[in-house]
Amino acid sequence: MTTLDTTTPVAVPPKPAFKVDWVRLAPFLYTVGLFVIWEIGVRISGLPHTILPTPTRVFEAIIQYWSPIWKNSLQTLYTTVLGFMIAVVAGLGIGLFIGWSRTIYAGLYPIMVGFNAIPKVALVPILVIWFGIGTVPAVLTAFLISFFPIVVNVATGLATIEPETEDVLRALGAKKMDIMLKVGIPRSMPYFFGSLKVAITLAFVGSVVSETVASNSGLGNMMASAQSNFNVPLVFAGLLMLAVEGIAMYALMAWVEKRMTGWAHRSTMAN
Amino acid sequence: MASPLVSIENVDMRYGGPTGTLAVSGLNLKINRGEFVAVVGPSGCGKSTLMKLTTGLHIPQTGAVIVANQQVTKPVSIVGMAFQNPTMLPWRTTLENILLPLEIVERHRHRLRSHKAEYVAKAEKLLETVGLKGFGEKFPWQLSGGMQQRANLCRALIHEPELLMLDEPFGALDAFTREELWCVIRDLHASQDVTIVLVTHDLRESVFLADKVVVMSARPGRVISEHVVPFERPRQLELLYEPAFNEMVQKLHGEIATARAAA
């Protein structure tokens, strides 16, 4: 998508010799700052590694156990992304279905809310009974936890079509299908892509919860067994890897959102 | 004279079931082919209902609405509509927005792909008539409010409707832009074979543009009087400052004030 640069050109000011862009640097500086405070805090208080390890100890653990960490990180990423992709397809489908008519919306919405209120960790044992332990329940838990925000957002986008737009098209003889294809679906896309950012982080929660209670692989399982061995630095190493994966996927979704619906950032859609 | 293009006969329209609000009652109105009719009245007098009845978006409980010799039972596709809110779709360029009705109207939708160039040329011609030449590739949010409203008019006209319904299209614009667009509408009506119904709050606008001004009463709305506008066409903006013009505006104003007080 091309964005038009509408700023008027001004005379180029003389280039300063060196200028630090603090806003761009801020995320890195703050992250480093957090680790430094953590390190100093632990050292001063003298907490043992088995309660709260220092960041240096955690990084040591990452290097020391790199092979299992790498393998389990990939497994978690795999279950999360697979569950998330099913959630995208199902969420888009159900969202369009719910947004299609007021009656379906009214009928299914309370059911969806009730379903969403169920803690997904409580569903893992049921999934284990059905599918056994391992990859399948992790994928399904990631799916179940992340599809709700997608459904709600797509349905909202469809339900908030301006009545005037609908009138203009209906007066021309447009069928419900025409209005959905020409207006409803493109209109709900910013909501949809916006919800992906929320959904992907939730998907990580789902897969790790499931791996923790019912799997032989994945970061959740790795952390659970490390914890039972009092290998606390490895537990923190797992948490750190999860954070890294989460940030990476979030950034990817934010980028996709911007690419696909650039127009929504420039227009005032809700008026 | 041939039968009128639009004929509304003794129409009652009630919203929200048998105990709901009666929006219009005993409404009678005839609009001839090629005529420019302005509908004015106190707010809440059912002007928008009149629009929806004529376009077939609402079907009246009693009475009949006849458009082009056919009783209206479903949306009639010979109309174009434009509202105060231009409702341009932000993900389409202005040109694509204008072509939208062609993707809907039965007569055009199957021809659109194979005759694309012809339709695009037509849209560009329309853009030129309203003074938007070369803006087709811009997105609506890159246009000013007045320009969006011009594009909105193009969209309402692209499928060559016999009847153009305008619901306060200039309400949100500043006075100068509004006067400019009055002239655009005036010229469109003069150059094309189209019947126009303009719903408005602005009495000067109604007198300047219309052949006939229809005054409606407060809710439940009905027509209380019709005034033929005597000024000759083509009308220039100078007309706005002539005594006869202001006299007519004042007379209409008085009638609406009485209708408001009666409510």
XYZ file of C-alpha atoms in Angstrom:
534
model
C 0.000 0.000 0.000
C 1.368 3.363 -0.925
C 0.908 6.178 1.498
C 0.957 9.653 0.161
C 3.344 12.047 1.706
C 1.349 15.186 2.199
C 3.840 17.179 4.218
C 5.057 20.248 2.429
C 8.733 20.245 1.740
C 10.678 22.734 3.814
C 14.225 23.955 3.528
C 16.557 21.194 4.702
C 18.160 22.325 7.951
C 21.914 21.821 8.290
C 22.580 18.283 9.461
C 23.655 18.103 13.094
C 26.971 16.332 13.593
C 25.482 13.577 15.749
C 22.020 13.283 17.200
C 20.711 10.428 19.334
C 17.178 9.352 18.439
C 16.027 8.597 21.973
C 12.564 7.446 20.913
C 13.960 4.726 18.663
C 16.507 3.673 21.257
C 14.020 3.716 24.146
C 12.738 0.109 23.811
C 16.297 -1.267 23.942
C 17.448 1.032 26.730
C 14.421 0.248 28.874
C 14.854 -3.506 28.361
C 18.522 -3.303 29.312
C 17.524 -1.122 32.261
C 15.048 -3.740 33.459
C 17.733 -6.444 33.378
C 20.223 -4.203 35.170
C 17.763 -3.397 37.973
C 16.884 -7.089 38.245
C 20.580 -8.047 38.442
C 21.397 -5.423 41.069
C 18.261 -6.171 43.061
C 19.027 -9.885 43.312
C 22.692 -9.294 44.152
C 21.941 -6.784 46.907
C 19.167 -8.840 48.492
C 21.256 -12.005 48.211
C 18.339 -14.186 47.078
C 19.455 -17.716 46.155
C 19.268 -18.908 42.525
C 16.570 -21.378 43.467
C 14.200 -18.498 44.252
C 15.127 -15.730 41.837
C 18.169 -16.150 39.581
C 20.021 -13.135 38.231
C 19.690 -12.393 34.518
C 23.306 -13.350 33.948
C 22.583 -16.748 35.503
C 19.507 -17.068 33.238
C 21.548 -16.260 30.124
C 24.112 -18.789 31.277
C 21.336 -21.354 31.483
C 20.187 -20.473 27.984
C 23.687 -21.186 26.629
C 24.154 -24.264 28.766
C 20.825 -25.871 27.782
C 20.655 -24.378 24.283
C 19.864 -27.642 22.500
C 16.711 -28.569 24.522
C 15.645 -24.925 24.739
C 15.861 -24.537 20.958
C 13.982 -27.785 20.325
C 11.220 -26.990 22.817
C 10.926 -23.389 21.629
C 10.312 -24.609 18.104
C 7.728 -27.090 19.375
C 5.870 -24.345 21.261
C 6.072 -21.998 18.318
C 4.720 -24.760 16.105
C 1.715 -25.624 18.311
C 0.973 -21.935 18.910
C 1.092 -20.909 15.269
C -0.921 -23.931 14.155
C -3.592 -23.279 16.793
C -3.576 -19.608 15.900
C -4.013 -20.322 12.198
C -6.984 -22.571 12.871
C -8.358 -19.783 15.065
C -7.924 -17.268 12.229
C -9.824 -19.428 9.746
C -12.537 -20.468 12.207
C -12.771 -17.013 13.770
C -13.165 -15.328 10.417
C -15.784 -17.866 9.354
C -17.797 -17.735 12.589
C -17.431 -13.962 12.785
C -18.850 -13.524 9.287
C -21.619 -15.986 10.116
C -22.536 -14.165 13.345
C -22.341 -10.743 11.731
C -24.562 -11.877 8.883
C -27.860 -11.415 10.659
C -29.166 -9.828 13.825
C -30.899 -13.061 14.852
C -27.780 -15.185 14.598
C -25.849 -12.448 16.399
C -28.410 -12.314 19.227
C -28.584 -16.104 19.495
C -24.914 -16.997 19.401
C -23.381 -14.067 21.249
C -24.345 -15.149 24.803
C -23.177 -18.679 24.044
C -19.842 -17.345 22.856
C -19.457 -15.157 25.940
C -20.252 -18.090 28.206
C -17.797 -20.271 26.362
C -15.111 -17.620 26.603
C -15.645 -17.351 30.363
C -14.645 -21.012 30.832
C -10.969 -21.180 31.856
C -9.302 -23.027 29.017
C -6.964 -24.822 31.410
C -10.043 -26.686 32.638
C -10.611 -27.994 29.128
C -7.146 -29.516 28.783
C -8.021 -32.722 30.727
C -11.026 -33.228 28.446
C -8.853 -32.747 25.371
C -6.377 -35.270 26.822
C -9.170 -37.818 27.237
C -10.151 -37.271 23.608
C -6.767 -36.945 21.926
C -4.130 -38.108 24.407
C -1.238 -35.932 25.572
C 1.151 -34.083 23.272
C 0.807 -31.762 20.327
C -2.931 -32.069 19.627
C -4.287 -30.720 22.952
C -1.707 -27.890 22.851
C -2.797 -26.851 19.366
C -6.472 -27.069 20.322
C -6.022 -25.083 23.521
C -4.168 -22.360 21.601
C -7.035 -22.362 19.097
C -9.808 -22.252 21.715
C -8.286 -19.395 23.666
C -7.412 -17.223 20.675
C -10.398 -17.474 18.388
C -12.852 -15.506 20.522
C -11.312 -12.040 20.007
C -11.192 -12.694 16.271
C -14.875 -13.665 16.147
C -15.965 -10.653 18.195
C -13.973 -8.205 16.107
C -15.091 -9.521 12.728
C -18.720 -9.585 13.857
C -18.414 -6.032 15.198
C -16.993 -4.802 11.909
C -19.957 -6.278 10.072
C -22.530 -5.073 12.562
C -21.401 -1.446 12.394
C -21.974 -0.740 8.697
C -23.363 2.799 8.333
C -27.119 2.631 7.698
C -26.794 5.225 4.916
C -24.345 3.042 3.004
C -26.720 0.141 3.347
C -29.653 2.296 2.172
C -27.767 3.540 -0.872
C -26.933 -0.015 -1.914
C -30.299 -1.544 -1.057
C -32.068 1.135 -3.076
C -30.027 -0.075 -6.037
C -31.330 -3.586 -5.542
C -28.357 -4.994 -3.622
C -28.808 -8.365 -1.960
C -27.481 -9.116 1.510
C -24.583 -10.953 -0.152
C -23.651 -7.871 -2.219
C -23.596 -5.652 0.852
C -21.447 -8.163 2.729
C -18.944 -8.574 -0.109
C -18.701 -4.930 -1.135
C -18.919 -3.255 2.250
C -19.144 -5.592 5.236
C -16.089 -7.748 4.703
C -13.631 -5.029 3.605
C -14.930 -2.880 6.430
C -14.335 -5.559 9.065
C -10.750 -6.180 7.917
C -9.134 -3.517 10.161
C -10.977 -5.015 13.127
C -9.868 -8.478 12.059
C -6.199 -7.603 11.640
C -6.286 -5.633 14.890
C -7.602 -8.686 16.724
C -4.730 -10.846 15.431
C -2.325 -9.042 17.751
C -4.453 -9.950 20.754
C -5.097 -13.465 19.482
C -1.457 -14.437 18.909
C -0.426 -13.553 22.465
C -3.407 -15.491 23.823
C -2.450 -18.458 21.649
C 0.909 -18.649 23.464
C -0.924 -18.738 26.790
C -3.064 -21.621 25.541
C -0.288 -23.774 24.141
C 2.012 -23.322 27.140
C -0.767 -24.098 29.626
C -1.540 -27.291 27.771
C 2.126 -28.273 27.463
C 2.621 -27.684 31.172
C -0.088 -30.124 32.227
C -0.236 -32.571 29.335
C 2.801 -32.914 27.114
C 6.258 -34.390 26.806
C 7.644 -31.501 24.803
C 7.404 -27.745 24.404
C 8.540 -24.901 26.639
C 5.670 -25.474 29.068
C 6.755 -29.060 29.624
C 10.417 -28.062 29.828
C 9.694 -25.456 32.496
C 7.512 -27.862 34.470
C 10.255 -30.504 34.602
C 12.962 -27.922 35.323
C 10.852 -26.665 38.199
C 10.506 -30.163 39.660
C 14.326 -30.425 39.559
C 14.680 -27.012 41.267
C 16.471 -25.801 38.135
C 15.021 -22.315 38.489
C 17.437 -20.614 36.041
C 16.156 -22.964 33.313
C 12.548 -22.058 34.222
C 13.420 -18.397 33.725
C 15.272 -19.223 30.518
C 12.018 -20.769 29.234
C 10.047 -17.690 30.260
C 12.525 -15.481 28.443
C 12.234 -17.541 25.259
C 8.439 -17.286 25.463
C 8.696 -13.521 25.798
C 10.981 -13.356 22.758
C 8.650 -15.518 20.660
C 5.651 -13.485 21.808
C 7.253 -10.168 20.886
C 8.354 -11.496 17.490
C 4.890 -12.801 16.581
C 3.197 -9.653 17.851
C 5.503 -7.516 15.729
C 4.740 -9.704 12.717
C 0.978 -9.277 13.240
C 1.335 -5.528 13.708
C 3.280 -5.375 10.442
C 0.658 -7.451 8.609
C -2.083 -5.196 9.985
C -0.329 -2.107 8.731
C 0.330 -3.603 5.319
C -3.197 -4.860 4.755
C -5.293 -1.987 6.070
C -3.205 1.129 5.702
C -6.307 3.046 4.656
C -7.884 2.565 8.079
C -5.069 4.496 9.739
C -5.669 7.500 7.508
C -9.437 7.674 7.331
C -12.001 8.362 9.971
C -14.043 5.262 9.502
C -16.387 5.591 12.434
C -18.368 8.727 11.719
C -48.844 15.757 -19.609
C -47.953 12.099 -19.115
C -48.510 10.357 -15.785
C -46.216 11.562 -13.006
C -42.952 9.732 -12.342
C -43.677 9.492 -8.627
C -47.121 9.412 -7.156
C -47.696 9.030 -3.437
C -51.338 8.474 -2.581
C -52.789 8.662 0.926
C -49.813 7.006 2.516
C -49.531 6.191 6.225
C -46.234 4.962 7.564
C -45.823 3.828 11.145
C -42.560 2.638 12.676
C -42.229 -0.105 15.262
C -45.505 -2.007 15.112
C -49.144 -0.933 15.540
C -48.436 1.268 18.580
C -45.269 2.819 17.147
C -44.649 6.346 15.961
C -46.755 7.534 13.080
C -44.144 9.178 10.865
C -46.339 10.287 7.989
C -50.097 10.244 7.651
C -52.323 10.970 4.684
C -49.334 11.881 2.557
C -50.094 12.912 -1.013
C -47.478 14.025 -3.492
C -46.973 13.926 -7.236
C -43.664 14.497 -8.947
C -43.508 14.929 -12.689
C -40.764 13.623 -14.928
C -37.883 16.072 -15.198
C -39.137 18.167 -12.314
C -36.957 19.479 -9.487
C -38.874 19.229 -6.230
C -37.624 20.453 -2.861
C -39.214 19.165 0.338
C -38.991 21.401 3.400
C -40.552 21.281 6.830
C -39.897 21.359 10.573
C -37.447 18.741 11.809
C -38.934 15.322 12.385
C -41.642 15.882 9.782
C -40.943 12.619 7.996
C -38.801 13.957 5.164
C -36.447 11.015 5.406
C -39.431 8.682 5.541
C -40.641 10.240 2.306
C -37.282 9.363 0.752
C -37.373 5.804 1.961
C -40.937 5.351 0.765
C -40.104 6.634 -2.690
C -37.048 4.432 -3.064
C -38.861 1.352 -1.797
C -36.699 0.917 1.304
C -39.922 1.138 3.311
C -43.287 -0.168 2.175
C -46.235 1.850 3.521
C -48.927 0.221 5.677
C -51.724 2.036 3.891
C -51.884 3.918 0.619
C -49.766 3.400 -2.446
C -46.456 4.626 -3.772
C -46.234 4.468 -7.538
C -42.912 5.051 -9.265
C -42.674 4.889 -13.078
C -46.176 3.434 -13.337
C -45.443 0.588 -10.954
C -46.530 0.199 -7.375
C -43.457 0.030 -5.165
C -43.140 -3.272 -3.317
C -39.368 -3.619 -3.266
C -36.405 -1.264 -3.748
C -36.659 0.467 -7.118
C -33.366 0.515 -8.956
C -34.073 3.616 -11.053
C -33.058 5.906 -8.201
C -29.772 7.323 -7.066
C -29.383 8.527 -3.495
C -27.040 10.919 -1.750
C -27.030 11.725 1.952
C -25.486 14.404 4.126
C -22.818 11.891 5.128
C -20.982 11.075 1.881
C -20.308 7.466 3.042
C -17.478 6.917 0.597
C -15.784 3.575 1.203
C -12.277 4.426 2.437
C -10.564 1.363 0.937
C -11.614 2.281 -2.603
C -10.336 5.159 -4.684
C -12.826 7.863 -5.577
C -13.252 6.374 -9.045
C -13.879 2.881 -7.654
C -16.376 4.380 -5.223
C -18.243 5.998 -8.077
C -18.327 2.728 -10.006
C -19.795 0.871 -7.017
C -23.486 1.174 -8.036
C -22.628 -0.453 -11.363
C -21.438 -3.535 -9.508
C -24.889 -3.760 -7.921
C -27.494 -2.716 -10.475
C -28.717 -5.762 -12.391
C -28.581 -4.065 -15.770
C -24.887 -3.136 -15.442
C -23.195 -5.676 -13.181
C -22.753 -8.316 -15.863
C -21.422 -5.844 -18.390
C -19.035 -4.043 -16.060
C -16.004 -6.267 -16.536
C -16.145 -6.444 -20.303
C -17.023 -2.768 -20.780
C -14.808 -1.413 -18.025
C -13.145 1.267 -20.153
C -16.479 2.655 -21.270
C -17.745 2.933 -17.689
C -14.514 4.458 -16.429
C -14.707 7.065 -19.179
C -18.247 7.834 -18.102
C -17.231 8.178 -14.463
C -14.390 10.491 -15.422
C -16.765 12.598 -17.458
C -19.058 12.898 -14.442
C -16.112 13.848 -12.244
C -15.302 16.571 -14.721
C -18.865 17.915 -14.635
C -18.721 18.336 -10.866
C -15.244 19.873 -11.015
C -13.242 16.899 -9.784
C -11.292 16.166 -12.950
C -8.176 14.144 -12.177
C -9.174 13.280 -8.619
C -10.437 9.783 -9.441
C -7.256 8.070 -8.286
C -7.279 9.784 -4.891
C -8.757 8.069 -1.881
C -11.858 9.733 -0.410
C -10.045 10.659 2.790
C -7.600 12.680 0.735
C -10.472 14.904 -0.437
C -12.112 17.763 1.435
C -15.697 17.526 2.648
C -17.022 19.462 -0.344
C -15.064 17.308 -2.782
C -16.345 14.133 -1.139
C -19.878 15.417 -1.524
C -19.234 16.082 -5.227
C -17.958 12.529 -5.613
C -21.033 11.354 -3.741
C -23.209 13.062 -6.373
C -21.253 11.296 -9.118
C -21.859 7.963 -7.424
C -25.577 8.708 -7.242
C -25.642 9.533 -10.963
C -23.350 6.919 -12.519
C -26.085 4.398 -13.339
C -28.163 7.123 -15.026
C -31.048 7.065 -12.569
C -34.345 8.578 -13.637
C -34.841 9.873 -10.119
C -32.197 11.429 -7.881
C -32.997 11.639 -4.175
C -30.903 14.041 -2.121
C -31.222 14.054 1.664
C -29.682 17.305 2.921
C -26.573 16.705 0.852
C -25.027 20.076 1.664
C -25.916 20.264 5.360
C -22.366 19.767 6.605
C -20.652 22.166 4.209
C -19.621 25.780 4.639
C -21.660 28.511 2.955
C -19.335 29.074 -0.020
C -18.893 25.411 -0.843
C -22.632 24.976 -0.524
C -23.342 27.724 -3.060
C -20.801 26.174 -5.418
C -22.542 22.834 -5.163
C -25.947 24.442 -5.706
C -24.623 25.514 -9.076
C -23.280 21.996 -9.735
C -26.704 20.506 -9.033
C -28.434 23.228 -11.052
C -26.224 22.457 -14.063
C -26.650 18.703 -13.669
C -30.399 19.099 -13.692
C -30.239 21.364 -16.712
C -27.943 19.100 -18.738
C -29.283 15.665 -17.857
C -32.691 14.168 -18.148
C -33.194 13.556 -14.457
C -35.907 14.161 -11.887
C -34.586 15.440 -8.575
C -36.095 15.362 -5.111
C -34.165 17.426 -2.594
C -34.923 17.148 1.102
C -33.526 20.135 2.949
C -33.707 22.466 5.928
C -32.329 25.349 3.935
C -35.187 27.411 2.487
C -32.906 29.541 0.302
C -31.484 26.358 -1.174
C -34.961 25.018 -1.900
C -36.147 28.211 -3.611
C -32.932 28.648 -5.576
C -32.896 25.124 -6.975
C -36.445 23.804 -7.201
C -39.321 24.126 -9.636
C -41.691 23.301 -6.817
C -41.282 23.577 -3.055
C -43.339 21.210 -0.935
C -43.961 22.153 2.707
C -44.609 19.362 5.167
C -46.266 19.575 8.581
C -44.833 18.420 11.895
C -45.180 14.743 12.776
C -47.186 12.917 11.608
C -46.014 14.460 8.367
C -48.231 15.387 5.460
C -48.019 17.959 2.706
C -49.562 21.262 3.786
C -48.759 23.316 0.731
C -46.980 23.312 -2.603
C -45.400 26.406 -4.127
C -44.341 26.753 -7.718
C -41.120 28.732 -7.869
C -41.627 31.452 -10.490
C -38.006 32.374 -11.167
C -36.728 31.702 -14.621
C -33.900 29.285 -15.417
C -30.998 29.397 -15.689
C -30.804 31.016 -12.289
C -27.688 32.846 -11.134
C -26.468 33.241 -7.564
C -27.389 36.971 -7.774
C -30.984 35.820 -7.516
C -30.349 35.167 -3.832
C -30.266 38.925 -3.207
C -33.380 39.898 -5.111
C -36.431 41.084 -3.158
C -38.832 38.640 -4.829
C -36.561 35.742 -3.848
C -36.338 36.825 -0.236
C -40.068 37.419 -0.111
C -40.694 33.817 -1.115
C -38.172 32.513 1.400
C -39.855 34.572 4.085
C -43.286 33.245 3.175
C -42.034 29.647 3.411
C -40.359 30.448 6.691
C -43.638 31.751 8.054
C -45.489 28.614 7.009
C -42.979 26.314 8.654
C -42.995 28.391 11.830
C -46.794 27.981 11.938
C -46.457 24.221 11.310
C -43.945 23.972 14.147
C -46.184 25.897 16.515
C -49.116 23.636 15.638
C -47.149 20.560 16.653
